[in-house]
Amino acid sequence: MIVIGELINGMYKDVGRAIANKETDIIQHLAADQVKAGATVLDVNTGPYSKDPKDDMKWLVESIQKVTNVSLALDSTKADVIEEGLKLVKKRAIINSTNADEAKMATIFSLARKYNAQVIGLAMDKSGVPNSKDRRIELAATIIAKAMEYEMDADDLFLDPIVLPVNVAQNQGLEILESIREFRHLCEPAPQTTIGLSNVSQGTQFRSLINRTFLVMAIASGLTSAIVDPLDKELMDAMITAELVLNKNIYCDSFLDAYRKK
Ligand code: THG
């Protein structure tokens, strides 16, 4: 599993404040802690309240890269904010994200080609997030076709079915899990898949329990990466154990420690 740490996101009130006040040490601790906990990529999102998202993205990328050398997932709906990050990254980045709209895909896949980045493709378009797995698959296929036009390798594309909160969209869980399974069969080599896991538990009680239960089910459906809170130790233990049971790691009595040492 590619573990994308979600915590550097201005959506979190304290992180939003740290961004507004340019508190470098808070961001750098969040970066270092997530990597120590097993994140191999860090999501970077200036958040909804940023007054100057381009400048904030630049500052975030520079601050993070002073303390870690992992890849960054540049998370913004604005292509110029993403490009600000792409100009600075030392490792190959993931663009988070495009959707299936023609104009958006053209902009994002051009950027991906220019900067040799990987891309997350959201299975949604102008009319929003679909309700059915069939429509999600159609939109995913549209994104794959466009990625091919831009000569991207399929395995540099991460398809995201878009996870919705279980308290308001309870019938979507199964549609999402089935989408993950089917996305993998859309082309050869198979595209990667990802989800914003914490979306599933927004506004609920027992967030951690809901997150880890859904993550295990998604891994069993073939998920290859996820945007998660890596500081949730029980979540990470469940992920490692799911991969063990699926024969992706070799069993030993200390398999949790063995995974973490790797
Ligand atoms: N797909 C892709 N990228 C994404 C998402 C996705 N990026 C953003 C998001 N979804 C994934 N990251 C988060 C980060 C935080 C939360 C959920 C998803 C979260 N935040 C608390 C909340 O809203 O309750 C904030 C609480 C606070 O203020 O402290 O749950 O789906 N490609």
PDB file of C-alpha atoms and ligand atoms in Angstrom:
ATOM      1  CA  MET A   1       0.000   0.000   0.000  1.00  0.00           C
ATOM      2  CA  ILE A   2       1.083   3.517  -0.772  1.00  0.00           C
ATOM      3  CA  VAL A   3       0.207   5.452   2.388  1.00  0.00           C
ATOM      4  CA  ILE A   4      -0.532   9.125   1.701  1.00  0.00           C
ATOM      5  CA  GLY A   5      -0.569  11.144   4.944  1.00  0.00           C
ATOM      6  CA  GLU A   6      -3.570  13.492   5.076  1.00  0.00           C
ATOM      7  CA  LEU A   7      -2.684  15.771   7.985  1.00  0.00           C
ATOM      8  CA  ILE A   8      -1.100  18.728   6.178  1.00  0.00           C
ATOM      9  CA  ASN A   9      -4.455  20.136   5.158  1.00  0.00           C
ATOM     10  CA  GLY A  10      -5.764  23.597   6.048  1.00  0.00           C
ATOM     11  CA  MET A  11      -9.162  21.923   6.528  1.00  0.00           C
ATOM     12  CA  TYR A  12      -7.900  21.071  10.032  1.00  0.00           C
ATOM     13  CA  LYS A  13      -8.401  24.180  12.113  1.00  0.00           C
ATOM     14  CA  ASP A  14      -4.993  24.086  13.799  1.00  0.00           C
ATOM     15  CA  VAL A  15      -3.213  23.423  10.505  1.00  0.00           C
ATOM     16  CA  GLY A  16      -5.166  26.227   8.814  1.00  0.00           C
ATOM     17  CA  ARG A  17      -3.991  28.531  11.568  1.00  0.00           C
ATOM     18  CA  ALA A  18      -0.378  27.335  11.217  1.00  0.00           C
ATOM     19  CA  ILE A  19      -0.548  28.070   7.491  1.00  0.00           C
ATOM     20  CA  ALA A  20      -2.056  31.535   8.009  1.00  0.00           C
ATOM     21  CA  ASN A  21       0.670  32.391  10.566  1.00  0.00           C
ATOM     22  CA  LYS A  22       3.477  30.610   8.659  1.00  0.00           C
ATOM     23  CA  GLU A  23       4.362  28.476  11.697  1.00  0.00           C
ATOM     24  CA  THR A  24       7.023  26.342  10.069  1.00  0.00           C
ATOM     25  CA  ASP A  25       7.713  24.087  13.065  1.00  0.00           C
ATOM     26  CA  ILE A  26       4.081  22.886  13.269  1.00  0.00           C
ATOM     27  CA  ILE A  27       4.092  21.857   9.596  1.00  0.00           C
ATOM     28  CA  GLN A  28       7.532  20.271   9.837  1.00  0.00           C
ATOM     29  CA  HIS A  29       6.507  18.220  12.881  1.00  0.00           C
ATOM     30  CA  LEU A  30       3.373  17.037  11.067  1.00  0.00           C
ATOM     31  CA  ALA A  31       5.535  16.025   8.111  1.00  0.00           C
ATOM     32  CA  ALA A  32       8.170  14.201  10.167  1.00  0.00           C
ATOM     33  CA  ASP A  33       5.609  12.475  12.414  1.00  0.00           C
ATOM     34  CA  GLN A  34       3.597  11.154   9.475  1.00  0.00           C
ATOM     35  CA  VAL A  35       6.686   9.790   7.746  1.00  0.00           C
ATOM     36  CA  LYS A  36       7.840   8.154  10.984  1.00  0.00           C
ATOM     37  CA  ALA A  37       4.402   6.541  11.300  1.00  0.00           C
ATOM     38  CA  GLY A  38       4.652   5.005   7.829  1.00  0.00           C
ATOM     39  CA  ALA A  39       3.479   7.587   5.290  1.00  0.00           C
ATOM     40  CA  THR A  40       5.361   7.236   1.998  1.00  0.00           C
ATOM     41  CA  VAL A  41       3.693  10.273   0.434  1.00  0.00           C
ATOM     42  CA  LEU A  42       2.362  13.446   2.079  1.00  0.00           C
ATOM     43  CA  ASP A  43      -0.786  15.185   0.884  1.00  0.00           C
ATOM     44  CA  VAL A  44      -0.369  18.978   0.822  1.00  0.00           C
ATOM     45  CA  ASN A  45      -3.526  21.085   0.807  1.00  0.00           C
ATOM     46  CA  THR A  46      -3.586  24.796   1.709  1.00  0.00           C
ATOM     47  CA  GLY A  47      -7.211  24.449   2.807  1.00  0.00           C
ATOM     48  CA  PRO A  48     -10.377  26.400   2.136  1.00  0.00           C
ATOM     49  CA  TYR A  49      -9.381  29.555   4.043  1.00  0.00           C
ATOM     50  CA  SER A  50      -6.012  30.290   2.432  1.00  0.00           C
ATOM     51  CA  LYS A  51      -5.853  33.917   1.280  1.00  0.00           C
ATOM     52  CA  ASP A  52      -2.953  33.271  -1.108  1.00  0.00           C
ATOM     53  CA  PRO A  53      -2.976  29.548  -1.951  1.00  0.00           C
ATOM     54  CA  LYS A  54      -0.092  29.810  -4.454  1.00  0.00           C
ATOM     55  CA  ASP A  55       2.194  31.393  -1.905  1.00  0.00           C
ATOM     56  CA  ASP A  56       0.997  29.020   0.832  1.00  0.00           C
ATOM     57  CA  MET A  57       1.653  25.973  -1.384  1.00  0.00           C
ATOM     58  CA  LYS A  58       5.165  27.219  -2.123  1.00  0.00           C
ATOM     59  CA  TRP A  59       5.847  27.752   1.597  1.00  0.00           C
ATOM     60  CA  LEU A  60       4.393  24.357   2.549  1.00  0.00           C
ATOM     61  CA  VAL A  61       6.441  22.441  -0.043  1.00  0.00           C
ATOM     62  CA  GLU A  62       9.656  24.235   0.927  1.00  0.00           C
ATOM     63  CA  SER A  63       9.045  23.730   4.652  1.00  0.00           C
ATOM     64  CA  ILE A  64       8.185  20.028   4.298  1.00  0.00           C
ATOM     65  CA  GLN A  65      11.160  19.264   2.057  1.00  0.00           C
ATOM     66  CA  LYS A  66      13.561  20.669   4.647  1.00  0.00           C
ATOM     67  CA  VAL A  67      12.675  17.809   7.029  1.00  0.00           C
ATOM     68  CA  THR A  68      11.573  14.866   4.833  1.00  0.00           C
ATOM     69  CA  ASN A  69      12.380  13.451   1.422  1.00  0.00           C
ATOM     70  CA  VAL A  70       9.118  11.664   0.606  1.00  0.00           C
ATOM     71  CA  SER A  71       6.957  12.409  -2.448  1.00  0.00           C
ATOM     72  CA  LEU A  72       4.204  14.990  -2.171  1.00  0.00           C
ATOM     73  CA  ALA A  73       0.589  14.794  -3.361  1.00  0.00           C
ATOM     74  CA  LEU A  74      -0.225  18.365  -4.349  1.00  0.00           C
ATOM     75  CA  ASP A  75      -3.891  18.690  -3.404  1.00  0.00           C
ATOM     76  CA  SER A  76      -5.775  21.624  -4.912  1.00  0.00           C
ATOM     77  CA  THR A  77      -8.676  22.285  -7.251  1.00  0.00           C
ATOM     78  CA  LYS A  78      -6.576  25.067  -8.828  1.00  0.00           C
ATOM     79  CA  ALA A  79      -4.006  24.119 -11.469  1.00  0.00           C
ATOM     80  CA  ASP A  80      -1.862  27.211 -10.830  1.00  0.00           C
ATOM     81  CA  VAL A  81      -1.566  26.261  -7.138  1.00  0.00           C
ATOM     82  CA  ILE A  82      -0.513  22.731  -8.096  1.00  0.00           C
ATOM     83  CA  GLU A  83       2.039  24.074 -10.578  1.00  0.00           C
ATOM     84  CA  GLU A  84       3.577  26.226  -7.854  1.00  0.00           C
ATOM     85  CA  GLY A  85       4.305  23.003  -5.970  1.00  0.00           C
ATOM     86  CA  LEU A  86       5.431  21.094  -9.070  1.00  0.00           C
ATOM     87  CA  LYS A  87       8.108  23.720  -9.718  1.00  0.00           C
ATOM     88  CA  LEU A  88       9.673  22.990  -6.325  1.00  0.00           C
ATOM     89  CA  VAL A  89       9.343  19.257  -5.641  1.00  0.00           C
ATOM     90  CA  LYS A  90      12.537  17.217  -5.366  1.00  0.00           C
ATOM     91  CA  LYS A  91      10.791  13.849  -5.776  1.00  0.00           C
ATOM     92  CA  ARG A  92       8.260  12.831  -8.393  1.00  0.00           C
ATOM     93  CA  ALA A  93       4.928  14.335  -7.286  1.00  0.00           C
ATOM     94  CA  ILE A  94       1.325  13.192  -7.435  1.00  0.00           C
ATOM     95  CA  ILE A  95      -1.151  15.759  -8.740  1.00  0.00           C
ATOM     96  CA  ASN A  96      -4.288  15.610  -6.573  1.00  0.00           C
ATOM     97  CA  SER A  97      -6.343  15.828  -8.746  1.00  0.00           C
ATOM     98  CA  THR A  98      -8.213  15.938 -12.026  1.00  0.00           C
ATOM     99  CA  ASN A  99     -11.848  14.991 -12.550  1.00  0.00           C
ATOM    100  CA  ALA A 100     -13.389  13.707 -15.794  1.00  0.00           C
ATOM    101  CA  ASP A 101     -14.149  17.129 -17.305  1.00  0.00           C
ATOM    102  CA  GLU A 102     -12.453  17.650 -20.691  1.00  0.00           C
ATOM    103  CA  ALA A 103     -10.915  21.034 -19.947  1.00  0.00           C
ATOM    104  CA  LYS A 104      -9.726  20.001 -16.485  1.00  0.00           C
ATOM    105  CA  MET A 105      -8.123  16.809 -17.804  1.00  0.00           C
ATOM    106  CA  ALA A 106      -6.340  18.720 -20.587  1.00  0.00           C
ATOM    107  CA  THR A 107      -4.870  21.175 -18.071  1.00  0.00           C
ATOM    108  CA  ILE A 108      -3.852  18.537 -15.508  1.00  0.00           C
ATOM    109  CA  PHE A 109      -2.424  15.966 -17.946  1.00  0.00           C
ATOM    110  CA  SER A 110      -0.394  18.723 -19.650  1.00  0.00           C
ATOM    111  CA  LEU A 111       1.071  19.616 -16.262  1.00  0.00           C
ATOM    112  CA  ALA A 112       1.721  15.937 -15.506  1.00  0.00           C
ATOM    113  CA  ARG A 113       3.641  15.568 -18.756  1.00  0.00           C
ATOM    114  CA  LYS A 114       5.606  18.794 -18.263  1.00  0.00           C
ATOM    115  CA  TYR A 115       6.693  17.860 -14.712  1.00  0.00           C
ATOM    116  CA  ASN A 116       6.660  14.042 -15.023  1.00  0.00           C
ATOM    117  CA  ALA A 117       4.051  13.762 -12.261  1.00  0.00           C
ATOM    118  CA  GLN A 118       1.603  11.026 -11.370  1.00  0.00           C
ATOM    119  CA  VAL A 119      -2.104  11.946 -11.284  1.00  0.00           C
ATOM    120  CA  ILE A 120      -5.125  11.157  -9.125  1.00  0.00           C
ATOM    121  CA  GLY A 121      -8.296  11.024 -11.238  1.00  0.00           C
ATOM    122  CA  LEU A 122     -11.591  11.556  -9.408  1.00  0.00           C
ATOM    123  CA  ALA A 123     -14.571   9.637 -10.786  1.00  0.00           C
ATOM    124  CA  MET A 124     -16.730  12.745 -10.937  1.00  0.00           C
ATOM    125  CA  ASP A 125     -17.524  15.533 -13.369  1.00  0.00           C
ATOM    126  CA  LYS A 126     -19.325  18.880 -13.499  1.00  0.00           C
ATOM    127  CA  SER A 127     -22.545  17.253 -12.377  1.00  0.00           C
ATOM    128  CA  GLY A 128     -20.876  16.019  -9.188  1.00  0.00           C
ATOM    129  CA  VAL A 129     -20.216  12.644  -7.591  1.00  0.00           C
ATOM    130  CA  PRO A 130     -22.162   9.774  -9.186  1.00  0.00           C
ATOM    131  CA  ASN A 131     -24.437   7.529  -7.140  1.00  0.00           C
ATOM    132  CA  SER A 132     -23.748   4.317  -8.989  1.00  0.00           C
ATOM    133  CA  LYS A 133     -20.665   2.224  -9.520  1.00  0.00           C
ATOM    134  CA  ASP A 134     -21.501   2.031 -13.255  1.00  0.00           C
ATOM    135  CA  ARG A 135     -21.261   5.797 -13.685  1.00  0.00           C
ATOM    136  CA  ARG A 136     -18.069   5.874 -11.626  1.00  0.00           C
ATOM    137  CA  ILE A 137     -16.580   3.250 -13.949  1.00  0.00           C
ATOM    138  CA  GLU A 138     -17.633   5.240 -17.033  1.00  0.00           C
ATOM    139  CA  LEU A 139     -15.934   8.357 -15.681  1.00  0.00           C
ATOM    140  CA  ALA A 140     -12.826   6.386 -14.699  1.00  0.00           C
ATOM    141  CA  ALA A 141     -12.656   4.998 -18.249  1.00  0.00           C
ATOM    142  CA  THR A 142     -12.912   8.552 -19.619  1.00  0.00           C
ATOM    143  CA  ILE A 143      -9.959   9.583 -17.446  1.00  0.00           C
ATOM    144  CA  ILE A 144      -7.880   6.568 -18.532  1.00  0.00           C
ATOM    145  CA  ALA A 145      -8.545   7.333 -22.217  1.00  0.00           C
ATOM    146  CA  LYS A 146      -7.389  10.927 -21.745  1.00  0.00           C
ATOM    147  CA  ALA A 147      -4.302   9.825 -19.798  1.00  0.00           C
ATOM    148  CA  MET A 148      -3.388   7.522 -22.709  1.00  0.00           C
ATOM    149  CA  GLU A 149      -3.685  10.462 -25.148  1.00  0.00           C
ATOM    150  CA  TYR A 150      -1.062  12.210 -23.046  1.00  0.00           C
ATOM    151  CA  GLU A 151       1.080   9.051 -23.088  1.00  0.00           C
ATOM    152  CA  MET A 152       0.874   8.466 -19.360  1.00  0.00           C
ATOM    153  CA  ASP A 153       1.611   5.001 -17.998  1.00  0.00           C
ATOM    154  CA  ALA A 154      -1.610   3.542 -16.565  1.00  0.00           C
ATOM    155  CA  ASP A 155       0.144   2.717 -13.308  1.00  0.00           C
ATOM    156  CA  ASP A 156       1.009   6.404 -12.845  1.00  0.00           C
ATOM    157  CA  LEU A 157      -2.716   7.089 -12.638  1.00  0.00           C
ATOM    158  CA  PHE A 158      -4.597   6.712  -9.330  1.00  0.00           C
ATOM    159  CA  LEU A 159      -8.351   6.344  -9.796  1.00  0.00           C
ATOM    160  CA  ASP A 160     -10.452   7.600  -6.879  1.00  0.00           C
ATOM    161  CA  PRO A 161     -14.133   6.548  -6.665  1.00  0.00           C
ATOM    162  CA  ILE A 162     -14.779   9.370  -4.130  1.00  0.00           C
ATOM    163  CA  VAL A 163     -15.682   8.246  -0.661  1.00  0.00           C
ATOM    164  CA  LEU A 164     -18.762   9.857   0.914  1.00  0.00           C
ATOM    165  CA  PRO A 165     -19.678  10.020   4.617  1.00  0.00           C
ATOM    166  CA  VAL A 166     -21.526   6.913   5.751  1.00  0.00           C
ATOM    167  CA  ASN A 167     -23.949   8.955   7.859  1.00  0.00           C
ATOM    168  CA  VAL A 168     -25.408  10.776   4.838  1.00  0.00           C
ATOM    169  CA  ALA A 169     -24.708   8.349   1.974  1.00  0.00           C
ATOM    170  CA  GLN A 170     -24.995   4.934   3.501  1.00  0.00           C
ATOM    171  CA  ASN A 171     -25.831   3.179   0.240  1.00  0.00           C
ATOM    172  CA  GLN A 172     -22.555   4.381  -1.336  1.00  0.00           C
ATOM    173  CA  GLY A 173     -20.135   2.152   0.576  1.00  0.00           C
ATOM    174  CA  LEU A 174     -20.754  -0.926  -1.521  1.00  0.00           C
ATOM    175  CA  GLU A 175     -20.804   1.081  -4.790  1.00  0.00           C
ATOM    176  CA  ILE A 176     -17.364   2.466  -3.863  1.00  0.00           C
ATOM    177  CA  LEU A 177     -15.891  -0.929  -2.948  1.00  0.00           C
ATOM    178  CA  GLU A 178     -17.156  -2.474  -6.189  1.00  0.00           C
ATOM    179  CA  SER A 179     -15.782   0.497  -8.152  1.00  0.00           C
ATOM    180  CA  ILE A 180     -12.321  -0.078  -6.671  1.00  0.00           C
ATOM    181  CA  ARG A 181     -12.432  -3.717  -7.777  1.00  0.00           C
ATOM    182  CA  GLU A 182     -13.559  -2.854 -11.305  1.00  0.00           C
ATOM    183  CA  PHE A 183     -11.230   0.115 -11.890  1.00  0.00           C
ATOM    184  CA  ARG A 184      -8.319  -2.332 -11.753  1.00  0.00           C
ATOM    185  CA  HIS A 185      -9.707  -4.207 -14.785  1.00  0.00           C
ATOM    186  CA  LEU A 186     -10.138  -1.146 -17.004  1.00  0.00           C
ATOM    187  CA  CYS A 187      -6.678  -1.338 -18.559  1.00  0.00           C
ATOM    188  CA  GLU A 188      -3.350  -3.157 -18.701  1.00  0.00           C
ATOM    189  CA  PRO A 189      -1.193  -2.558 -16.762  1.00  0.00           C
ATOM    190  CA  ALA A 190      -3.829  -1.887 -14.105  1.00  0.00           C
ATOM    191  CA  PRO A 191      -4.231   1.667 -12.886  1.00  0.00           C
ATOM    192  CA  GLN A 192      -3.596   2.363  -9.217  1.00  0.00           C
ATOM    193  CA  THR A 193      -6.523   3.217  -6.961  1.00  0.00           C
ATOM    194  CA  THR A 194      -6.810   5.587  -4.018  1.00  0.00           C
ATOM    195  CA  ILE A 195      -9.410   6.936  -1.586  1.00  0.00           C
ATOM    196  CA  GLY A 196      -9.712   9.822   0.868  1.00  0.00           C
ATOM    197  CA  LEU A 197     -10.452   7.409   3.693  1.00  0.00           C
ATOM    198  CA  SER A 198     -11.445   9.887   6.421  1.00  0.00           C
ATOM    199  CA  ASN A 199     -14.300  11.183   4.260  1.00  0.00           C
ATOM    200  CA  VAL A 200     -16.214   8.013   5.207  1.00  0.00           C
ATOM    201  CA  SER A 201     -16.467   8.953   8.875  1.00  0.00           C
ATOM    202  CA  GLN A 202     -16.939  12.725   8.726  1.00  0.00           C
ATOM    203  CA  GLY A 203     -19.623  13.777  11.173  1.00  0.00           C
ATOM    204  CA  THR A 204     -19.866  10.344  12.825  1.00  0.00           C
ATOM    205  CA  GLN A 205     -19.063   8.860  16.217  1.00  0.00           C
ATOM    206  CA  PHE A 206     -16.374   6.144  16.300  1.00  0.00           C
ATOM    207  CA  ARG A 207     -14.418   7.711  13.441  1.00  0.00           C
ATOM    208  CA  SER A 208     -11.349   5.545  13.851  1.00  0.00           C
ATOM    209  CA  LEU A 209     -13.384   2.332  13.933  1.00  0.00           C
ATOM    210  CA  ILE A 210     -15.317   3.275  10.788  1.00  0.00           C
ATOM    211  CA  ASN A 211     -12.115   4.326   9.017  1.00  0.00           C
ATOM    212  CA  ARG A 212     -10.235   1.126   9.725  1.00  0.00           C
ATOM    213  CA  THR A 213     -13.170  -1.132   8.931  1.00  0.00           C
ATOM    214  CA  PHE A 214     -13.661   0.553   5.562  1.00  0.00           C
ATOM    215  CA  LEU A 215      -9.930   0.551   4.821  1.00  0.00           C
ATOM    216  CA  VAL A 216      -9.680  -3.198   5.353  1.00  0.00           C
ATOM    217  CA  MET A 217     -12.666  -3.781   3.057  1.00  0.00           C
ATOM    218  CA  ALA A 218     -11.169  -1.491   0.409  1.00  0.00           C
ATOM    219  CA  ILE A 219      -7.817  -3.289   0.612  1.00  0.00           C
ATOM    220  CA  ALA A 220      -9.650  -6.575   0.114  1.00  0.00           C
ATOM    221  CA  SER A 221     -11.238  -4.976  -2.974  1.00  0.00           C
ATOM    222  CA  GLY A 222      -7.794  -4.299  -4.436  1.00  0.00           C
ATOM    223  CA  LEU A 223      -7.029  -0.764  -3.231  1.00  0.00           C
ATOM    224  CA  THR A 224      -3.371   0.158  -3.894  1.00  0.00           C
ATOM    225  CA  SER A 225      -3.089   3.429  -1.986  1.00  0.00           C
ATOM    226  CA  ALA A 226      -5.032   5.590   0.450  1.00  0.00           C
ATOM    227  CA  ILE A 227      -5.022   9.098   1.872  1.00  0.00           C
ATOM    228  CA  VAL A 228      -5.167   8.440   5.630  1.00  0.00           C
ATOM    229  CA  ASP A 229      -4.173   9.641   9.088  1.00  0.00           C
ATOM    230  CA  PRO A 230      -1.004   7.580   9.602  1.00  0.00           C
ATOM    231  CA  LEU A 231      -0.849   8.651  13.266  1.00  0.00           C
ATOM    232  CA  ASP A 232      -3.905   6.434  13.898  1.00  0.00           C
ATOM    233  CA  LYS A 233      -1.925   3.396  15.049  1.00  0.00           C
ATOM    234  CA  GLU A 234      -4.889   1.021  15.069  1.00  0.00           C
ATOM    235  CA  LEU A 235      -5.645   2.030  11.490  1.00  0.00           C
ATOM    236  CA  MET A 236      -2.074   1.306  10.422  1.00  0.00           C
ATOM    237  CA  ASP A 237      -2.092  -2.023  12.317  1.00  0.00           C
ATOM    238  CA  ALA A 238      -5.316  -2.996  10.528  1.00  0.00           C
ATOM    239  CA  MET A 239      -3.795  -2.050   7.161  1.00  0.00           C
ATOM    240  CA  ILE A 240      -0.651  -4.079   7.788  1.00  0.00           C
ATOM    241  CA  THR A 241      -2.736  -7.046   8.961  1.00  0.00           C
ATOM    242  CA  ALA A 242      -5.065  -6.858   5.943  1.00  0.00           C
ATOM    243  CA  GLU A 243      -2.029  -7.021   3.654  1.00  0.00           C
ATOM    244  CA  LEU A 244      -0.656  -9.938   5.646  1.00  0.00           C
ATOM    245  CA  VAL A 245      -3.862 -11.916   5.342  1.00  0.00           C
ATOM    246  CA  LEU A 246      -3.929 -11.169   1.601  1.00  0.00           C
ATOM    247  CA  ASN A 247      -0.433 -12.695   1.380  1.00  0.00           C
ATOM    248  CA  LYS A 248       1.272  -9.419   0.456  1.00  0.00           C
ATOM    249  CA  ASN A 249       3.708  -9.671   3.378  1.00  0.00           C
ATOM    250  CA  ILE A 250       5.306 -12.807   4.754  1.00  0.00           C
ATOM    251  CA  TYR A 251       4.002 -13.966   8.145  1.00  0.00           C
ATOM    252  CA  CYS A 252       6.177 -13.894  11.223  1.00  0.00           C
ATOM    253  CA  ASP A 253       5.083 -13.564  14.863  1.00  0.00           C
ATOM    254  CA  SER A 254       6.294  -9.960  14.948  1.00  0.00           C
ATOM    255  CA  PHE A 255       4.761  -8.983  11.597  1.00  0.00           C
ATOM    256  CA  LEU A 256       3.705  -5.508  12.794  1.00  0.00           C
ATOM    257  CA  ASP A 257       7.235  -4.637  13.927  1.00  0.00           C
ATOM    258  CA  ALA A 258       8.721  -6.279  10.849  1.00  0.00           C
ATOM    259  CA  TYR A 259       6.558  -4.137   8.559  1.00  0.00           C
ATOM    260  CA  ARG A 260       7.473  -0.955  10.442  1.00  0.00           C
ATOM    261  CA  LYS A 261      11.206  -1.708  10.304  1.00  0.00           C
ATOM    262  CA  LYS A 262      11.024  -2.099   6.537  1.00  0.00           C
TER     263      LYS A 262
HETATM  264  N1  THG B   1      -9.787  12.183  -2.568  1.00  0.00           N
HETATM  265  C1  THG B   1      -8.646  12.796  -2.922  1.00  0.00           C
HETATM  266  N2  THG B   1      -8.072  13.759  -2.173  1.00  0.00           N
HETATM  267  C2  THG B   1      -8.669  14.165  -1.030  1.00  0.00           C
HETATM  268  C3  THG B   1      -9.863  13.565  -0.597  1.00  0.00           C
HETATM  269  C4  THG B   1     -10.435  12.545  -1.417  1.00  0.00           C
HETATM  270  N3  THG B   1      -8.093  15.144  -0.274  1.00  0.00           N
HETATM  271  C5  THG B   1      -8.788  15.703   0.867  1.00  0.00           C
HETATM  272  C6  THG B   1      -9.626  14.640   1.555  1.00  0.00           C
HETATM  273  N4  THG B   1     -10.427  13.938   0.588  1.00  0.00           N
HETATM  274  C7  THG B   1      -8.742  13.662   2.301  1.00  0.00           C
HETATM  275  N5  THG B   1      -8.190  14.297   3.456  1.00  0.00           N
HETATM  276  C8  THG B   1      -8.959  14.511   4.598  1.00  0.00           C
HETATM  277  C9  THG B   1      -8.436  15.315   5.593  1.00  0.00           C
HETATM  278  C10 THG B   1      -9.169  15.554   6.733  1.00  0.00           C
HETATM  279  C11 THG B   1     -10.432  15.008   6.889  1.00  0.00           C
HETATM  280  C12 THG B   1     -10.955  14.206   5.898  1.00  0.00           C
HETATM  281  C13 THG B   1     -10.218  13.952   4.744  1.00  0.00           C
HETATM  282  C14 THG B   1     -11.239  15.302   8.091  1.00  0.00           C
HETATM  283  N6  THG B   1     -11.039  16.451   8.725  1.00  0.00           N
HETATM  284  C15 THG B   1     -11.719  16.846   9.939  1.00  0.00           C
HETATM  285  C16 THG B   1     -13.244  16.884   9.693  1.00  0.00           C
HETATM  286  O1  THG B   1     -13.664  17.387   8.641  1.00  0.00           O
HETATM  287  O2  THG B   1     -13.972  16.449  10.561  1.00  0.00           O
HETATM  288  C17 THG B   1     -11.234  18.218  10.381  1.00  0.00           C
HETATM  289  C18 THG B   1     -11.517  18.442  11.824  1.00  0.00           C
HETATM  290  C19 THG B   1     -10.745  19.629  12.381  1.00  0.00           C
HETATM  291  O3  THG B   1     -11.146  20.775  12.114  1.00  0.00           O
HETATM  292  O4  THG B   1      -9.751  19.445  13.088  1.00  0.00           O
HETATM  293  O5  THG B   1     -12.057  14.506   8.471  1.00  0.00           O
HETATM  294  O6  THG B   1     -11.495  11.961  -1.120  1.00  0.00           O
HETATM  295  N7  THG B   1      -8.047  12.404  -4.062  1.00  0.00           N
END
